[in-house]
Amino acid sequence: QKMMVIEQAVKNFGVGFMMVGGKNSFGLGGYFKSPIERLLPVEMEIKGKQQLPSLGLIIVMDRSGSMSGTKLEYAKEAAARSVEMLREGDTLGFIAFDDRPWEIIDTAPLNDQETAVESILSVGTGGGTEIYTSLALAYENLSPLKLQRKHIILLTDGQSATNNDYQTLIEGGKEGLITVSTVAVGQDADRSLLESLA
């Protein structure tokens, strides 16, 4: 709502607006396809896409019962925005998990962005929280792929029912050039685990 007010102030009332930022702002700061982007004289979508490295992205999202309501909607929106940043031909996978992984989008080249976003936004809540199994599945799906960049985004609000050997999983992934980002949704997330994974 604040961004929409700023947009109207600039477009309709002649208010001046200047945006400054660094490597984690603009598109990467969440302003891609926002009212702020519309009022600026620049686009936040990366041009010269043919020069970008091939990318594989798997989003691993918590759909446990504790995610119901606003938290799940925020997580789905974040996942959908990530998909919108991909190019056609980039590899995408989407795993929603509760007490087990659910492969909503099989890991494969992206050829229908709109359908992928709809699949993500249609996910509902489930049962418990088991992180390791789903994270391990994401690594398993990315490892054999011949891509220059391989990345996993983990979104969760809880603590895993089991504590497996995450370190071995991460180290093995690093050998295959797989990186991982984590997003703690809400106050109950196991932040120490998520920080160590990232």
PDB file of C-alpha atoms in Angstrom:
ATOM      1  CA  GLN A   1       0.000   0.000   0.000  1.00  0.00           C
ATOM      2  CA  LYS A   2       2.838   2.404   0.821  1.00  0.00           C
ATOM      3  CA  MET A   3       4.454   1.727  -2.560  1.00  0.00           C
ATOM      4  CA  MET A   4       1.152   2.414  -4.323  1.00  0.00           C
ATOM      5  CA  VAL A   5       0.815   5.747  -2.465  1.00  0.00           C
ATOM      6  CA  ILE A   6       4.345   6.703  -3.540  1.00  0.00           C
ATOM      7  CA  GLU A   7       3.545   5.743  -7.137  1.00  0.00           C
ATOM      8  CA  GLN A   8       0.414   7.905  -7.173  1.00  0.00           C
ATOM      9  CA  ALA A   9       2.232  10.837  -5.534  1.00  0.00           C
ATOM     10  CA  VAL A  10       4.896  10.782  -8.240  1.00  0.00           C
ATOM     11  CA  LYS A  11       2.611  10.174 -11.228  1.00  0.00           C
ATOM     12  CA  ASN A  12      -0.322  12.385 -10.279  1.00  0.00           C
ATOM     13  CA  PHE A  13       1.040  15.063  -7.959  1.00  0.00           C
ATOM     14  CA  GLY A  14       4.536  15.751  -9.286  1.00  0.00           C
ATOM     15  CA  VAL A  15       6.344  14.548  -6.150  1.00  0.00           C
ATOM     16  CA  GLY A  16      10.045  13.914  -6.736  1.00  0.00           C
ATOM     17  CA  PHE A  17      11.388  10.413  -6.118  1.00  0.00           C
ATOM     18  CA  MET A  18      14.935   9.071  -6.101  1.00  0.00           C
ATOM     19  CA  MET A  19      15.941   5.482  -5.386  1.00  0.00           C
ATOM     20  CA  VAL A  20      19.453   4.462  -4.404  1.00  0.00           C
ATOM     21  CA  GLY A  21      20.763   1.013  -3.623  1.00  0.00           C
ATOM     22  CA  GLY A  22      23.395  -1.632  -4.038  1.00  0.00           C
ATOM     23  CA  LYS A  23      23.688  -5.272  -4.990  1.00  0.00           C
ATOM     24  CA  ASN A  24      20.839  -6.357  -2.685  1.00  0.00           C
ATOM     25  CA  SER A  25      18.295  -3.718  -3.676  1.00  0.00           C
ATOM     26  CA  PHE A  26      16.203  -2.911  -6.762  1.00  0.00           C
ATOM     27  CA  GLY A  27      15.121  -6.234  -8.307  1.00  0.00           C
ATOM     28  CA  LEU A  28      17.026  -8.294  -5.751  1.00  0.00           C
ATOM     29  CA  GLY A  29      15.479  -6.256  -2.954  1.00  0.00           C
ATOM     30  CA  GLY A  30      11.978  -7.351  -3.884  1.00  0.00           C
ATOM     31  CA  TYR A  31      10.986  -4.350  -6.032  1.00  0.00           C
ATOM     32  CA  PHE A  32      10.692  -6.366  -9.278  1.00  0.00           C
ATOM     33  CA  LYS A  33       7.179  -5.922 -10.766  1.00  0.00           C
ATOM     34  CA  SER A  34       6.193  -3.570  -7.931  1.00  0.00           C
ATOM     35  CA  PRO A  35       4.668  -0.042  -7.980  1.00  0.00           C
ATOM     36  CA  ILE A  36       8.164   1.313  -7.297  1.00  0.00           C
ATOM     37  CA  GLU A  37       9.487  -0.266 -10.513  1.00  0.00           C
ATOM     38  CA  ARG A  38       6.586   1.195 -12.496  1.00  0.00           C
ATOM     39  CA  LEU A  39       7.351   4.764 -11.429  1.00  0.00           C
ATOM     40  CA  LEU A  40      11.105   4.554 -12.077  1.00  0.00           C
ATOM     41  CA  PRO A  41      12.586   5.320 -15.519  1.00  0.00           C
ATOM     42  CA  VAL A  42      14.403   1.966 -15.466  1.00  0.00           C
ATOM     43  CA  GLU A  43      13.386  -1.686 -15.589  1.00  0.00           C
ATOM     44  CA  MET A  44      14.655  -4.166 -12.994  1.00  0.00           C
ATOM     45  CA  GLU A  45      14.599  -7.182 -15.256  1.00  0.00           C
ATOM     46  CA  ILE A  46      18.090  -8.251 -16.279  1.00  0.00           C
ATOM     47  CA  LYS A  47      18.803  -7.697 -19.960  1.00  0.00           C
ATOM     48  CA  GLY A  48      21.297  -9.558 -22.132  1.00  0.00           C
ATOM     49  CA  LYS A  49      19.879 -12.805 -20.817  1.00  0.00           C
ATOM     50  CA  GLN A  50      21.709 -14.908 -23.374  1.00  0.00           C
ATOM     51  CA  GLN A  51      24.932 -14.039 -21.534  1.00  0.00           C
ATOM     52  CA  LEU A  52      23.699 -15.318 -18.161  1.00  0.00           C
ATOM     53  CA  PRO A  53      24.826 -18.743 -16.930  1.00  0.00           C
ATOM     54  CA  SER A  54      22.461 -21.696 -17.047  1.00  0.00           C
ATOM     55  CA  LEU A  55      20.542 -21.943 -13.775  1.00  0.00           C
ATOM     56  CA  GLY A  56      18.827 -24.674 -11.798  1.00  0.00           C
ATOM     57  CA  LEU A  57      16.594 -23.598  -8.902  1.00  0.00           C
ATOM     58  CA  ILE A  58      14.689 -25.804  -6.486  1.00  0.00           C
ATOM     59  CA  ILE A  59      12.379 -24.175  -3.955  1.00  0.00           C
ATOM     60  CA  VAL A  60      11.718 -26.234  -0.819  1.00  0.00           C
ATOM     61  CA  MET A  61       8.731 -24.774   1.054  1.00  0.00           C
ATOM     62  CA  ASP A  62       7.159 -25.694   4.375  1.00  0.00           C
ATOM     63  CA  ARG A  63       3.422 -26.457   4.118  1.00  0.00           C
ATOM     64  CA  SER A  64       2.987 -27.819   7.657  1.00  0.00           C
ATOM     65  CA  GLY A  65      -0.074 -26.940   9.735  1.00  0.00           C
ATOM     66  CA  SER A  66       1.755 -24.150  11.570  1.00  0.00           C
ATOM     67  CA  MET A  67       2.220 -22.334   8.233  1.00  0.00           C
ATOM     68  CA  SER A  68      -1.540 -21.886   7.733  1.00  0.00           C
ATOM     69  CA  GLY A  69      -2.763 -18.382   7.055  1.00  0.00           C
ATOM     70  CA  THR A  70      -0.521 -15.390   6.409  1.00  0.00           C
ATOM     71  CA  LYS A  71       2.789 -17.265   6.716  1.00  0.00           C
ATOM     72  CA  LEU A  72       1.935 -19.699   3.933  1.00  0.00           C
ATOM     73  CA  GLU A  73       0.653 -16.894   1.704  1.00  0.00           C
ATOM     74  CA  TYR A  74       3.905 -14.938   2.184  1.00  0.00           C
ATOM     75  CA  ALA A  75       5.991 -18.040   1.461  1.00  0.00           C
ATOM     76  CA  LYS A  76       4.011 -18.863  -1.696  1.00  0.00           C
ATOM     77  CA  GLU A  77       4.289 -15.266  -2.891  1.00  0.00           C
ATOM     78  CA  ALA A  78       8.067 -15.338  -2.346  1.00  0.00           C
ATOM     79  CA  ALA A  79       8.344 -18.626  -4.249  1.00  0.00           C
ATOM     80  CA  ALA A  80       6.176 -17.341  -7.101  1.00  0.00           C
ATOM     81  CA  ARG A  81       8.269 -14.153  -7.402  1.00  0.00           C
ATOM     82  CA  SER A  82      11.425 -16.276  -7.581  1.00  0.00           C
ATOM     83  CA  VAL A  83       9.939 -18.223 -10.488  1.00  0.00           C
ATOM     84  CA  GLU A  84       9.048 -14.972 -12.274  1.00  0.00           C
ATOM     85  CA  MET A  85      12.748 -14.015 -12.205  1.00  0.00           C
ATOM     86  CA  LEU A  86      13.736 -17.171 -14.115  1.00  0.00           C
ATOM     87  CA  ARG A  87      14.275 -17.314 -17.854  1.00  0.00           C
ATOM     88  CA  GLU A  88      12.565 -19.789 -20.135  1.00  0.00           C
ATOM     89  CA  GLY A  89      14.822 -22.824 -20.252  1.00  0.00           C
ATOM     90  CA  ASP A  90      16.143 -22.391 -16.705  1.00  0.00           C
ATOM     91  CA  THR A  91      15.585 -25.490 -14.609  1.00  0.00           C
ATOM     92  CA  LEU A  92      12.950 -25.319 -11.854  1.00  0.00           C
ATOM     93  CA  GLY A  93      11.775 -27.699  -9.172  1.00  0.00           C
ATOM     94  CA  PHE A  94       9.303 -27.070  -6.355  1.00  0.00           C
ATOM     95  CA  ILE A  95       8.979 -29.273  -3.279  1.00  0.00           C
ATOM     96  CA  ALA A  96       6.362 -28.556  -0.603  1.00  0.00           C
ATOM     97  CA  PHE A  97       6.821 -30.502   2.614  1.00  0.00           C
ATOM     98  CA  ASP A  98       5.072 -31.352   5.836  1.00  0.00           C
ATOM     99  CA  ASP A  99       6.069 -34.672   7.395  1.00  0.00           C
ATOM    100  CA  ARG A 100       7.205 -35.805   3.924  1.00  0.00           C
ATOM    101  CA  PRO A 101       8.197 -34.158   0.623  1.00  0.00           C
ATOM    102  CA  TRP A 102       5.609 -33.460  -2.077  1.00  0.00           C
ATOM    103  CA  GLU A 103       7.088 -32.744  -5.506  1.00  0.00           C
ATOM    104  CA  ILE A 104       4.646 -30.177  -6.846  1.00  0.00           C
ATOM    105  CA  ILE A 105       6.841 -29.285  -9.839  1.00  0.00           C
ATOM    106  CA  ASP A 106       9.270 -31.931 -11.108  1.00  0.00           C
ATOM    107  CA  THR A 107      12.806 -30.617 -11.636  1.00  0.00           C
ATOM    108  CA  ALA A 108      12.983 -29.814 -15.358  1.00  0.00           C
ATOM    109  CA  PRO A 109      13.523 -26.897 -17.768  1.00  0.00           C
ATOM    110  CA  LEU A 110      10.892 -24.210 -17.263  1.00  0.00           C
ATOM    111  CA  ASN A 111       8.670 -23.780 -20.317  1.00  0.00           C
ATOM    112  CA  ASP A 112       5.417 -22.490 -18.800  1.00  0.00           C
ATOM    113  CA  GLN A 113       6.056 -19.879 -16.135  1.00  0.00           C
ATOM    114  CA  GLU A 114       2.376 -19.082 -15.606  1.00  0.00           C
ATOM    115  CA  THR A 115       1.417 -22.701 -14.906  1.00  0.00           C
ATOM    116  CA  ALA A 116       4.366 -23.077 -12.515  1.00  0.00           C
ATOM    117  CA  VAL A 117       3.262 -20.000 -10.546  1.00  0.00           C
ATOM    118  CA  GLU A 118      -0.333 -21.289 -10.412  1.00  0.00           C
ATOM    119  CA  SER A 119       0.902 -24.643  -9.074  1.00  0.00           C
ATOM    120  CA  ILE A 120       2.850 -22.901  -6.308  1.00  0.00           C
ATOM    121  CA  LEU A 121      -0.014 -20.603  -5.323  1.00  0.00           C
ATOM    122  CA  SER A 122      -2.446 -23.548  -5.106  1.00  0.00           C
ATOM    123  CA  VAL A 123      -0.520 -25.359  -2.327  1.00  0.00           C
ATOM    124  CA  GLY A 124      -2.453 -25.842   0.916  1.00  0.00           C
ATOM    125  CA  THR A 125      -1.341 -26.759   4.434  1.00  0.00           C
ATOM    126  CA  GLY A 126      -0.619 -30.272   5.660  1.00  0.00           C
ATOM    127  CA  GLY A 127       0.739 -31.968   8.758  1.00  0.00           C
ATOM    128  CA  GLY A 128       4.064 -32.017  10.630  1.00  0.00           C
ATOM    129  CA  THR A 129       7.518 -30.648   9.794  1.00  0.00           C
ATOM    130  CA  GLU A 130      10.345 -32.806   8.410  1.00  0.00           C
ATOM    131  CA  ILE A 131      12.989 -30.670   6.695  1.00  0.00           C
ATOM    132  CA  TYR A 132      15.919 -32.986   6.033  1.00  0.00           C
ATOM    133  CA  THR A 133      14.153 -35.455   3.715  1.00  0.00           C
ATOM    134  CA  SER A 134      12.920 -32.699   1.418  1.00  0.00           C
ATOM    135  CA  LEU A 135      16.245 -30.859   1.405  1.00  0.00           C
ATOM    136  CA  ALA A 136      18.045 -34.113   0.585  1.00  0.00           C
ATOM    137  CA  LEU A 137      15.608 -34.709  -2.298  1.00  0.00           C
ATOM    138  CA  ALA A 138      16.380 -31.253  -3.685  1.00  0.00           C
ATOM    139  CA  TYR A 139      20.120 -32.015  -3.607  1.00  0.00           C
ATOM    140  CA  GLU A 140      19.493 -35.394  -5.221  1.00  0.00           C
ATOM    141  CA  ASN A 141      17.515 -33.775  -8.052  1.00  0.00           C
ATOM    142  CA  LEU A 142      20.074 -31.008  -8.714  1.00  0.00           C
ATOM    143  CA  SER A 143      23.307 -33.001  -8.401  1.00  0.00           C
ATOM    144  CA  PRO A 144      23.335 -34.802 -11.785  1.00  0.00           C
ATOM    145  CA  LEU A 145      22.312 -31.755 -13.823  1.00  0.00           C
ATOM    146  CA  LYS A 146      24.887 -30.082 -16.094  1.00  0.00           C
ATOM    147  CA  LEU A 147      24.288 -26.465 -15.138  1.00  0.00           C
ATOM    148  CA  GLN A 148      26.591 -23.579 -14.282  1.00  0.00           C
ATOM    149  CA  ARG A 149      24.533 -22.438 -11.279  1.00  0.00           C
ATOM    150  CA  LYS A 150      22.533 -24.691  -8.944  1.00  0.00           C
ATOM    151  CA  HIS A 151      20.627 -23.170  -6.057  1.00  0.00           C
ATOM    152  CA  ILE A 152      18.142 -24.253  -3.399  1.00  0.00           C
ATOM    153  CA  ILE A 153      15.839 -21.912  -1.452  1.00  0.00           C
ATOM    154  CA  LEU A 154      14.430 -23.335   1.800  1.00  0.00           C
ATOM    155  CA  LEU A 155      11.432 -21.542   3.363  1.00  0.00           C
ATOM    156  CA  THR A 156      10.226 -22.798   6.758  1.00  0.00           C
ATOM    157  CA  ASP A 157       8.667 -21.569   9.994  1.00  0.00           C
ATOM    158  CA  GLY A 158       9.398 -24.540  12.218  1.00  0.00           C
ATOM    159  CA  GLN A 159      11.833 -27.019  13.602  1.00  0.00           C
ATOM    160  CA  SER A 160      12.396 -30.373  11.948  1.00  0.00           C
ATOM    161  CA  ALA A 161      11.060 -33.521  13.580  1.00  0.00           C
ATOM    162  CA  THR A 162      14.457 -35.185  13.030  1.00  0.00           C
ATOM    163  CA  ASN A 163      18.041 -33.920  13.018  1.00  0.00           C
ATOM    164  CA  ASN A 164      20.007 -35.749  10.352  1.00  0.00           C
ATOM    165  CA  ASP A 165      23.516 -35.054   9.088  1.00  0.00           C
ATOM    166  CA  TYR A 166      22.923 -31.752   7.333  1.00  0.00           C
ATOM    167  CA  GLN A 167      26.649 -31.021   7.233  1.00  0.00           C
ATOM    168  CA  THR A 168      27.406 -34.031   5.031  1.00  0.00           C
ATOM    169  CA  LEU A 169      24.538 -33.048   2.751  1.00  0.00           C
ATOM    170  CA  ILE A 170      25.798 -29.473   2.439  1.00  0.00           C
ATOM    171  CA  GLU A 171      29.437 -30.468   1.901  1.00  0.00           C
ATOM    172  CA  GLY A 172      28.460 -32.975  -0.788  1.00  0.00           C
ATOM    173  CA  GLY A 173      26.387 -30.286  -2.469  1.00  0.00           C
ATOM    174  CA  LYS A 174      29.273 -27.817  -2.423  1.00  0.00           C
ATOM    175  CA  GLU A 175      31.352 -30.308  -4.406  1.00  0.00           C
ATOM    176  CA  GLY A 176      28.586 -30.250  -7.010  1.00  0.00           C
ATOM    177  CA  LEU A 177      28.526 -26.420  -6.863  1.00  0.00           C
ATOM    178  CA  ILE A 178      25.092 -26.385  -5.211  1.00  0.00           C
ATOM    179  CA  THR A 179      24.382 -23.342  -3.029  1.00  0.00           C
ATOM    180  CA  VAL A 180      21.508 -22.886  -0.588  1.00  0.00           C
ATOM    181  CA  SER A 181      19.616 -19.913   0.851  1.00  0.00           C
ATOM    182  CA  THR A 182      17.246 -20.158   3.803  1.00  0.00           C
ATOM    183  CA  VAL A 183      14.261 -18.024   4.791  1.00  0.00           C
ATOM    184  CA  ALA A 184      12.931 -18.115   8.360  1.00  0.00           C
ATOM    185  CA  VAL A 185       9.170 -17.498   8.240  1.00  0.00           C
ATOM    186  CA  GLY A 186       7.873 -16.282  11.603  1.00  0.00           C
ATOM    187  CA  GLN A 187       9.413 -16.311  15.072  1.00  0.00           C
ATOM    188  CA  ASP A 188       9.396 -20.076  15.740  1.00  0.00           C
ATOM    189  CA  ALA A 189      11.803 -21.115  12.986  1.00  0.00           C
ATOM    190  CA  ASP A 190      15.018 -22.915  13.929  1.00  0.00           C
ATOM    191  CA  ARG A 191      17.200 -19.926  13.087  1.00  0.00           C
ATOM    192  CA  SER A 192      20.447 -21.565  14.190  1.00  0.00           C
ATOM    193  CA  LEU A 193      19.838 -24.469  11.795  1.00  0.00           C
ATOM    194  CA  LEU A 194      18.836 -22.158   8.949  1.00  0.00           C
ATOM    195  CA  GLU A 195      21.869 -19.926   9.476  1.00  0.00           C
ATOM    196  CA  SER A 196      24.220 -22.909   9.529  1.00  0.00           C
ATOM    197  CA  LEU A 197      22.686 -24.315   6.332  1.00  0.00           C
ATOM    198  CA  ALA A 198      23.030 -20.977   4.534  1.00  0.00           C
TER     199      ALA A 198
END
